Structures are given as C-alpha cells and as structure tokens.
Amino acid sequence: MDSQRRRTIATVGRLAFRQVRTLLAVVLMHGAAASAAQTWPTVPIPQGIATFAMGDEVTVNGLPLRMRGVLSSQPPAQVAALFRASLGHPLVETTQGEKLVLGRALGEFYATVQLEPAAAGTRGVVAVTRLSAAMSGLDAARQTSQHLLSRFPAGSTLLSHMSSVDAQRRSDAVTLSNSLGVELNVQHLRRMLEAEGYRLERAAAATAPTTISRRQPQGPGATLFFARPGAQAVAVVYREASGNTAIVLNTVTELEPAK
C-alpha cells in the first residue's frame, strides 16, 4: 500500500469518527427539511482560513454530507466569530467539551461548522447535508447496515459506517464491536477478506487507535494490512476496557473511469 493511500485511510479514520459523529448529532437535533428542491449550497469560508478536501461525496450512517476540513492559526474564539459573520442568522450554537458547533438551516439543507483547538490554532469541519435525502434513505441505510453485519461474526454491533468518493477512489470505514476474542476476530477477518480476493501483506501488534476511535485498548490487538488488484484494506482489532473486542476496517477501492 503506497503512502498516499495510507494517508487517505488515516484521514478517513481521524475525521470521520472523531468529528463527524458530533456533526450528525447536531444536524439531526436542529435541522428541518423543506419541500422545495434546491442545489447544494456552499458555506462561505472566511478569508485567511485554509480548507482541505474530505471526499467529493460522503455518507455517514446513511446521512449524505458534503464536507471540507478547515485549519487556522487563530484561536477558536476568533475563528468562530468569523464564521458567525459568514453564516448569518438565525444561528444555532452547541458546545460539547472543547468543541463548538455552529448550525444554520438553508432551505432543505442544514449547514454546520465544528471547531476545536489544535495546538495554538483551530481545526474543524464544515458540512452541509440534505435532510430530506437522509430521511428518504433510512431504509437503504438499514439494508446496508444489515449487509455489513452479515459479513462479521454473529452478535457484532455496527457502531459507525462512513463511505466517501473522491475522484476515482471510494473509501469505506466501518467500526464494530463484539464479545469474541481478538484472535477469533482476526481469523474471521482473514477468511472474509481472502474470500473477497484480498491477500494479507503483513500483520503487526495494534497500537492505540486514538485517531480512529475513542475506545481505549486494554489488551492484545493486531493491525492487518491487505491488498488486491485495485483495492487495499487495513483492519485494527483490539480488546476494549469493557471486555468486548473492537474492529475497525478501512478499505480504499479504485473505481473504473466512467465511459
């Protein structure tokens, strides 16, 4: 797996599971869908704030999102003031620990800006979702969840699923938990992925996956690297403090060019 693809997987893990869950909670709490169809709005980025792409099309637990990451050397209070001015009113503000989330309804869409401290500056995510599409896609999301769970040992719980398409690359990040041991889950993952055409490239002891999940490993674990033509996968399996085993599976697949 080349370094660029590893960075893609790491970015999905960090930003999807540490930040997007907060955005989803705020969107579903405060958003309201309208009936009139609109094109996707763009959230204006204040001058002096850097942005970076997070995938052209992103779906998190069935909720369609368009997101951009933001970085600034200014402290969160100053960055928040700039976004308040750019978003306009009415504005909903929610705090969760050190995170501040600004939200505003834009017709049938809902925009959120999540900001948190990063060293001496600020990092965050700007997201826009179409709530009507999310509600109409609930059945499809349930079917996707059932299909995902069918690939893993019985009794597994799906904690989060994120997929994104960026140019000709699709990324999927799945987090699950079950009561089986680490080794049983590792063997299941190997059989499952090998049946899908993947080949195990190497395995290593799992390190604390704090960039992927807030769950802390309390026992042995493993990180597995797989590859097949046009696709790569990284699986992290480790014991949680609760006694359950966590599984984090990230895959990146090259898409065929449209004809």
Short mmCIF file of N, CA and C in Angstrom, two decimals, residues 111-223:
data_model
loop_
_atom_site.label_atom_id
_atom_site.label_comp_id
_atom_site.label_asym_id
_atom_site.label_seq_id
_atom_site.Cartn_x
_atom_site.Cartn_y
_atom_site.Cartn_z
N ALA A 111 -26.46 23.40 7.38
CA ALA A 111 -25.01 23.59 7.38
C ALA A 111 -24.51 23.63 8.81
N THR A 112 -23.38 22.99 9.05
CA THR A 112 -22.74 23.02 10.35
C THR A 112 -21.27 23.35 10.20
N VAL A 113 -20.74 24.05 11.20
CA VAL A 113 -19.31 24.33 11.29
C VAL A 113 -18.87 23.89 12.67
N GLN A 114 -18.00 22.89 12.73
CA GLN A 114 -17.49 22.40 14.01
C GLN A 114 -16.05 22.84 14.17
N LEU A 115 -15.74 23.44 15.32
CA LEU A 115 -14.40 23.98 15.57
C LEU A 115 -13.89 23.46 16.90
N GLU A 116 -12.57 23.21 16.97
CA GLU A 116 -11.95 22.79 18.22
C GLU A 116 -10.50 23.23 18.22
N PRO A 117 -9.89 23.38 19.40
CA PRO A 117 -8.50 23.81 19.47
C PRO A 117 -7.56 22.78 18.83
N ALA A 118 -6.49 23.30 18.23
CA ALA A 118 -5.44 22.46 17.65
C ALA A 118 -4.13 23.19 17.84
N ALA A 119 -3.33 22.76 18.83
CA ALA A 119 -2.09 23.47 19.20
C ALA A 119 -2.47 24.91 19.54
N ALA A 120 -1.85 25.89 18.86
CA ALA A 120 -2.17 27.29 19.14
C ALA A 120 -3.27 27.81 18.24
N GLY A 121 -3.80 26.96 17.35
CA GLY A 121 -4.81 27.41 16.39
C GLY A 121 -6.11 26.64 16.51
N THR A 122 -6.74 26.42 15.35
CA THR A 122 -8.07 25.81 15.29
C THR A 122 -8.15 24.85 14.12
N ARG A 123 -8.84 23.75 14.34
CA ARG A 123 -9.17 22.85 13.24
C ARG A 123 -10.66 22.58 13.29
N GLY A 124 -11.22 22.11 12.19
CA GLY A 124 -12.64 21.84 12.21
C GLY A 124 -13.15 21.27 10.91
N VAL A 125 -14.47 21.16 10.82
CA VAL A 125 -15.14 20.60 9.65
C VAL A 125 -16.34 21.48 9.31
N VAL A 126 -16.46 21.81 8.04
CA VAL A 126 -17.65 22.50 7.52
C VAL A 126 -18.45 21.46 6.75
N ALA A 127 -19.72 21.25 7.11
CA ALA A 127 -20.52 20.21 6.48
C ALA A 127 -21.89 20.75 6.08
N VAL A 128 -22.39 20.22 4.97
CA VAL A 128 -23.76 20.53 4.52
C VAL A 128 -24.45 19.20 4.23
N THR A 129 -25.68 19.05 4.72
CA THR A 129 -26.43 17.83 4.46
C THR A 129 -27.82 18.16 3.96
N ARG A 130 -28.35 17.27 3.12
CA ARG A 130 -29.73 17.40 2.67
C ARG A 130 -30.57 16.46 3.53
N LEU A 131 -31.33 17.00 4.44
CA LEU A 131 -32.05 16.19 5.41
C LEU A 131 -33.16 15.38 4.77
N SER A 132 -33.81 15.91 3.73
CA SER A 132 -34.88 15.14 3.09
C SER A 132 -34.33 13.86 2.49
N ALA A 133 -33.12 13.93 1.91
CA ALA A 133 -32.49 12.73 1.36
C ALA A 133 -32.14 11.75 2.46
N ALA A 134 -31.72 12.28 3.60
CA ALA A 134 -31.38 11.39 4.72
C ALA A 134 -32.60 10.62 5.20
N MET A 135 -33.73 11.31 5.32
CA MET A 135 -34.94 10.65 5.80
C MET A 135 -35.45 9.62 4.80
N SER A 136 -35.42 9.95 3.50
CA SER A 136 -35.89 9.02 2.50
C SER A 136 -34.96 7.84 2.32
N GLY A 137 -33.70 8.00 2.77
CA GLY A 137 -32.73 6.93 2.61
C GLY A 137 -32.56 6.06 3.84
N LEU A 138 -33.46 6.19 4.82
CA LEU A 138 -33.30 5.39 6.05
C LEU A 138 -33.39 3.89 5.78
N ASP A 139 -34.34 3.48 4.92
CA ASP A 139 -34.48 2.06 4.61
C ASP A 139 -33.23 1.53 3.94
N ALA A 140 -32.69 2.30 3.00
CA ALA A 140 -31.48 1.87 2.32
C ALA A 140 -30.32 1.76 3.30
N ALA A 141 -30.25 2.71 4.27
CA ALA A 141 -29.19 2.67 5.27
C ALA A 141 -29.32 1.43 6.15
N ARG A 142 -30.56 1.06 6.51
CA ARG A 142 -30.77 -0.15 7.33
C ARG A 142 -30.33 -1.39 6.57
N GLN A 143 -30.67 -1.44 5.27
CA GLN A 143 -30.27 -2.60 4.47
C GLN A 143 -28.75 -2.69 4.35
N THR A 144 -28.11 -1.53 4.19
CA THR A 144 -26.65 -1.52 4.12
C THR A 144 -26.04 -2.02 5.43
N SER A 145 -26.61 -1.56 6.55
CA SER A 145 -26.12 -1.99 7.86
C SER A 145 -26.28 -3.50 8.04
N GLN A 146 -27.43 -4.03 7.62
CA GLN A 146 -27.66 -5.47 7.74
C GLN A 146 -26.67 -6.25 6.89
N HIS A 147 -26.38 -5.75 5.68
CA HIS A 147 -25.42 -6.42 4.81
C HIS A 147 -24.02 -6.40 5.43
N LEU A 148 -23.63 -5.26 5.98
CA LEU A 148 -22.32 -5.17 6.62
C LEU A 148 -22.22 -6.15 7.78
N LEU A 149 -23.25 -6.19 8.63
CA LEU A 149 -23.22 -7.07 9.80
C LEU A 149 -23.17 -8.54 9.39
N SER A 150 -23.77 -8.87 8.24
CA SER A 150 -23.78 -10.27 7.80
C SER A 150 -22.39 -10.78 7.47
N ARG A 151 -21.44 -9.86 7.25
CA ARG A 151 -20.07 -10.27 6.91
C ARG A 151 -19.24 -10.56 8.15
N PHE A 152 -19.73 -10.15 9.31
CA PHE A 152 -18.96 -10.26 10.54
C PHE A 152 -19.58 -11.30 11.47
N PRO A 153 -18.87 -11.71 12.53
CA PRO A 153 -19.40 -12.75 13.41
C PRO A 153 -20.76 -12.37 14.00
N ALA A 154 -21.58 -13.40 14.21
CA ALA A 154 -22.91 -13.19 14.82
C ALA A 154 -22.74 -12.51 16.18
N GLY A 155 -23.65 -11.58 16.47
CA GLY A 155 -23.59 -10.84 17.72
C GLY A 155 -22.80 -9.55 17.63
N SER A 156 -22.22 -9.25 16.46
CA SER A 156 -21.48 -8.00 16.30
C SER A 156 -22.45 -6.82 16.25
N THR A 157 -22.01 -5.68 16.74
CA THR A 157 -22.78 -4.44 16.72
C THR A 157 -22.08 -3.44 15.82
N LEU A 158 -22.81 -2.87 14.87
CA LEU A 158 -22.24 -1.85 13.99
C LEU A 158 -22.30 -0.50 14.69
N LEU A 159 -21.14 0.10 14.94
CA LEU A 159 -21.07 1.37 15.65
C LEU A 159 -21.07 2.57 14.71
N SER A 160 -20.41 2.44 13.56
CA SER A 160 -20.36 3.56 12.63
C SER A 160 -19.94 3.05 11.26
N HIS A 161 -20.47 3.70 10.22
CA HIS A 161 -20.09 3.37 8.84
C HIS A 161 -20.01 4.67 8.05
N MET A 162 -18.87 4.89 7.45
CA MET A 162 -18.68 6.08 6.62
C MET A 162 -18.15 5.66 5.27
N SER A 163 -18.72 6.20 4.20
CA SER A 163 -18.20 5.97 2.85
C SER A 163 -18.05 7.30 2.15
N SER A 164 -17.05 7.39 1.29
CA SER A 164 -16.83 8.62 0.54
C SER A 164 -16.24 8.27 -0.82
N VAL A 165 -16.53 9.14 -1.81
CA VAL A 165 -15.98 9.01 -3.15
C VAL A 165 -15.21 10.27 -3.46
N ASP A 166 -13.94 10.11 -3.77
CA ASP A 166 -13.07 11.24 -4.09
C ASP A 166 -12.39 10.94 -5.41
N ALA A 167 -12.84 11.66 -6.46
CA ALA A 167 -12.34 11.41 -7.81
C ALA A 167 -12.64 9.95 -8.18
N GLN A 168 -11.62 9.14 -8.44
CA GLN A 168 -11.82 7.75 -8.84
C GLN A 168 -11.51 6.78 -7.71
N ARG A 169 -11.76 7.18 -6.46
CA ARG A 169 -11.43 6.36 -5.31
C ARG A 169 -12.58 6.37 -4.32
N ARG A 170 -12.97 5.17 -3.88
CA ARG A 170 -14.01 5.04 -2.86
C ARG A 170 -13.38 4.56 -1.57
N SER A 171 -13.71 5.20 -0.46
CA SER A 171 -13.20 4.82 0.86
C SER A 171 -14.37 4.42 1.75
N ASP A 172 -14.19 3.33 2.49
CA ASP A 172 -15.19 2.88 3.44
C ASP A 172 -14.52 2.65 4.79
N ALA A 173 -15.14 3.12 5.85
CA ALA A 173 -14.62 2.94 7.20
C ALA A 173 -15.75 2.40 8.08
N VAL A 174 -15.53 1.23 8.67
CA VAL A 174 -16.55 0.56 9.47
C VAL A 174 -15.98 0.29 10.86
N THR A 175 -16.75 0.58 11.90
CA THR A 175 -16.37 0.27 13.27
C THR A 175 -17.43 -0.63 13.90
N LEU A 176 -16.99 -1.77 14.46
CA LEU A 176 -17.89 -2.72 15.07
C LEU A 176 -17.35 -3.16 16.42
N SER A 177 -18.19 -3.88 17.18
CA SER A 177 -17.78 -4.43 18.46
C SER A 177 -18.51 -5.74 18.69
N ASN A 178 -17.83 -6.71 19.31
CA ASN A 178 -18.49 -7.96 19.69
C ASN A 178 -17.81 -8.55 20.92
N SER A 179 -18.35 -9.66 21.40
CA SER A 179 -17.84 -10.26 22.64
C SER A 179 -16.82 -11.36 22.40
N LEU A 180 -16.45 -11.61 21.13
CA LEU A 180 -15.48 -12.64 20.83
C LEU A 180 -14.07 -12.15 21.11
N GLY A 181 -13.14 -13.08 21.21
CA GLY A 181 -11.76 -12.71 21.46
C GLY A 181 -11.09 -12.08 20.25
N VAL A 182 -9.95 -11.46 20.49
CA VAL A 182 -9.21 -10.80 19.41
C VAL A 182 -8.81 -11.80 18.33
N GLU A 183 -8.26 -12.94 18.72
CA GLU A 183 -7.76 -13.90 17.75
C GLU A 183 -8.89 -14.46 16.88
N LEU A 184 -10.06 -14.74 17.47
CA LEU A 184 -11.19 -15.22 16.68
C LEU A 184 -11.62 -14.19 15.64
N ASN A 185 -11.63 -12.92 16.04
CA ASN A 185 -11.99 -11.87 15.09
C ASN A 185 -10.94 -11.72 14.00
N VAL A 186 -9.67 -11.84 14.36
CA VAL A 186 -8.60 -11.75 13.37
C VAL A 186 -8.75 -12.87 12.34
N GLN A 187 -8.98 -14.09 12.81
CA GLN A 187 -9.13 -15.21 11.89
C GLN A 187 -10.35 -15.03 10.99
N HIS A 188 -11.45 -14.50 11.56
CA HIS A 188 -12.64 -14.25 10.74
C HIS A 188 -12.35 -13.21 9.66
N LEU A 189 -11.67 -12.13 10.04
CA LEU A 189 -11.34 -11.10 9.07
C LEU A 189 -10.47 -11.66 7.94
N ARG A 190 -9.49 -12.47 8.29
CA ARG A 190 -8.62 -13.04 7.27
C ARG A 190 -9.43 -13.90 6.30
N ARG A 191 -10.30 -14.77 6.81
CA ARG A 191 -11.11 -15.61 5.93
C ARG A 191 -12.04 -14.77 5.08
N MET A 192 -12.67 -13.77 5.69
CA MET A 192 -13.63 -12.93 4.97
C MET A 192 -12.96 -12.17 3.82
N LEU A 193 -11.85 -11.52 4.12
CA LEU A 193 -11.19 -10.70 3.11
C LEU A 193 -10.49 -11.56 2.06
N GLU A 194 -9.94 -12.70 2.45
CA GLU A 194 -9.33 -13.59 1.46
C GLU A 194 -10.39 -14.14 0.51
N ALA A 195 -11.61 -14.39 1.02
CA ALA A 195 -12.70 -14.85 0.17
C ALA A 195 -13.11 -13.76 -0.82
N GLU A 196 -12.84 -12.50 -0.49
CA GLU A 196 -13.16 -11.38 -1.38
C GLU A 196 -11.99 -11.01 -2.28
N GLY A 197 -10.95 -11.83 -2.28
CA GLY A 197 -9.83 -11.63 -3.19
C GLY A 197 -8.65 -10.88 -2.61
N TYR A 198 -8.71 -10.53 -1.33
CA TYR A 198 -7.59 -9.82 -0.71
C TYR A 198 -6.50 -10.81 -0.29
N ARG A 199 -5.29 -10.31 -0.22
CA ARG A 199 -4.15 -11.09 0.26
C ARG A 199 -3.53 -10.35 1.45
N LEU A 200 -3.27 -11.09 2.52
CA LEU A 200 -2.65 -10.48 3.69
C LEU A 200 -1.20 -10.15 3.36
N GLU A 201 -0.85 -8.85 3.46
CA GLU A 201 0.52 -8.42 3.18
C GLU A 201 1.40 -8.49 4.42
N ARG A 202 0.87 -8.05 5.54
CA ARG A 202 1.62 -8.14 6.79
C ARG A 202 0.69 -7.88 7.96
N ALA A 203 1.14 -8.26 9.14
CA ALA A 203 0.39 -8.04 10.37
C ALA A 203 1.34 -7.50 11.43
N ALA A 204 0.81 -6.69 12.33
CA ALA A 204 1.62 -6.10 13.39
C ALA A 204 0.76 -5.97 14.64
N ALA A 205 1.42 -5.78 15.77
CA ALA A 205 0.68 -5.53 17.01
C ALA A 205 -0.07 -4.22 16.89
N ALA A 206 -1.28 -4.19 17.39
CA ALA A 206 -2.11 -2.99 17.28
C ALA A 206 -1.60 -1.92 18.23
N THR A 207 -1.54 -0.68 17.74
CA THR A 207 -1.25 0.46 18.59
C THR A 207 -2.55 1.13 18.98
N ALA A 208 -2.51 1.96 20.01
CA ALA A 208 -3.73 2.62 20.48
C ALA A 208 -4.36 3.43 19.37
N PRO A 209 -5.56 3.05 18.89
CA PRO A 209 -6.17 3.71 17.74
C PRO A 209 -6.94 4.96 18.14
N THR A 210 -6.28 5.87 18.82
CA THR A 210 -6.98 7.06 19.32
C THR A 210 -7.42 7.98 18.19
N THR A 211 -6.83 7.87 17.00
CA THR A 211 -7.26 8.71 15.90
C THR A 211 -8.46 8.12 15.19
N ILE A 212 -8.83 6.88 15.51
CA ILE A 212 -9.95 6.24 14.85
C ILE A 212 -11.14 6.10 15.78
N SER A 213 -10.90 5.80 17.02
CA SER A 213 -11.99 5.57 17.95
C SER A 213 -11.59 6.05 19.33
N ARG A 214 -12.58 6.50 20.09
CA ARG A 214 -12.30 6.94 21.45
C ARG A 214 -12.15 5.75 22.40
N ARG A 215 -12.45 4.54 21.94
CA ARG A 215 -12.28 3.37 22.79
C ARG A 215 -10.81 3.10 23.00
N GLN A 216 -10.45 2.80 24.22
CA GLN A 216 -9.04 2.58 24.54
C GLN A 216 -8.74 1.09 24.63
N PRO A 217 -7.68 0.62 23.96
CA PRO A 217 -7.33 -0.79 24.04
C PRO A 217 -6.81 -1.15 25.44
N GLN A 218 -7.26 -2.31 25.97
CA GLN A 218 -6.84 -2.73 27.29
C GLN A 218 -6.11 -4.08 27.24
N GLY A 219 -5.89 -4.63 26.07
CA GLY A 219 -5.24 -5.92 25.95
C GLY A 219 -4.59 -6.06 24.60
N PRO A 220 -4.25 -7.30 24.20
CA PRO A 220 -3.57 -7.52 22.93
C PRO A 220 -4.45 -7.14 21.75
N GLY A 221 -3.80 -6.81 20.66
CA GLY A 221 -4.53 -6.46 19.45
C GLY A 221 -3.65 -6.68 18.24
N ALA A 222 -4.22 -6.48 17.06
CA ALA A 222 -3.47 -6.70 15.83
C ALA A 222 -3.91 -5.70 14.78
N THR A 223 -2.96 -5.30 13.93
CA THR A 223 -3.24 -4.48 12.76
C THR A 223 -2.87 -5.31 11.54
#
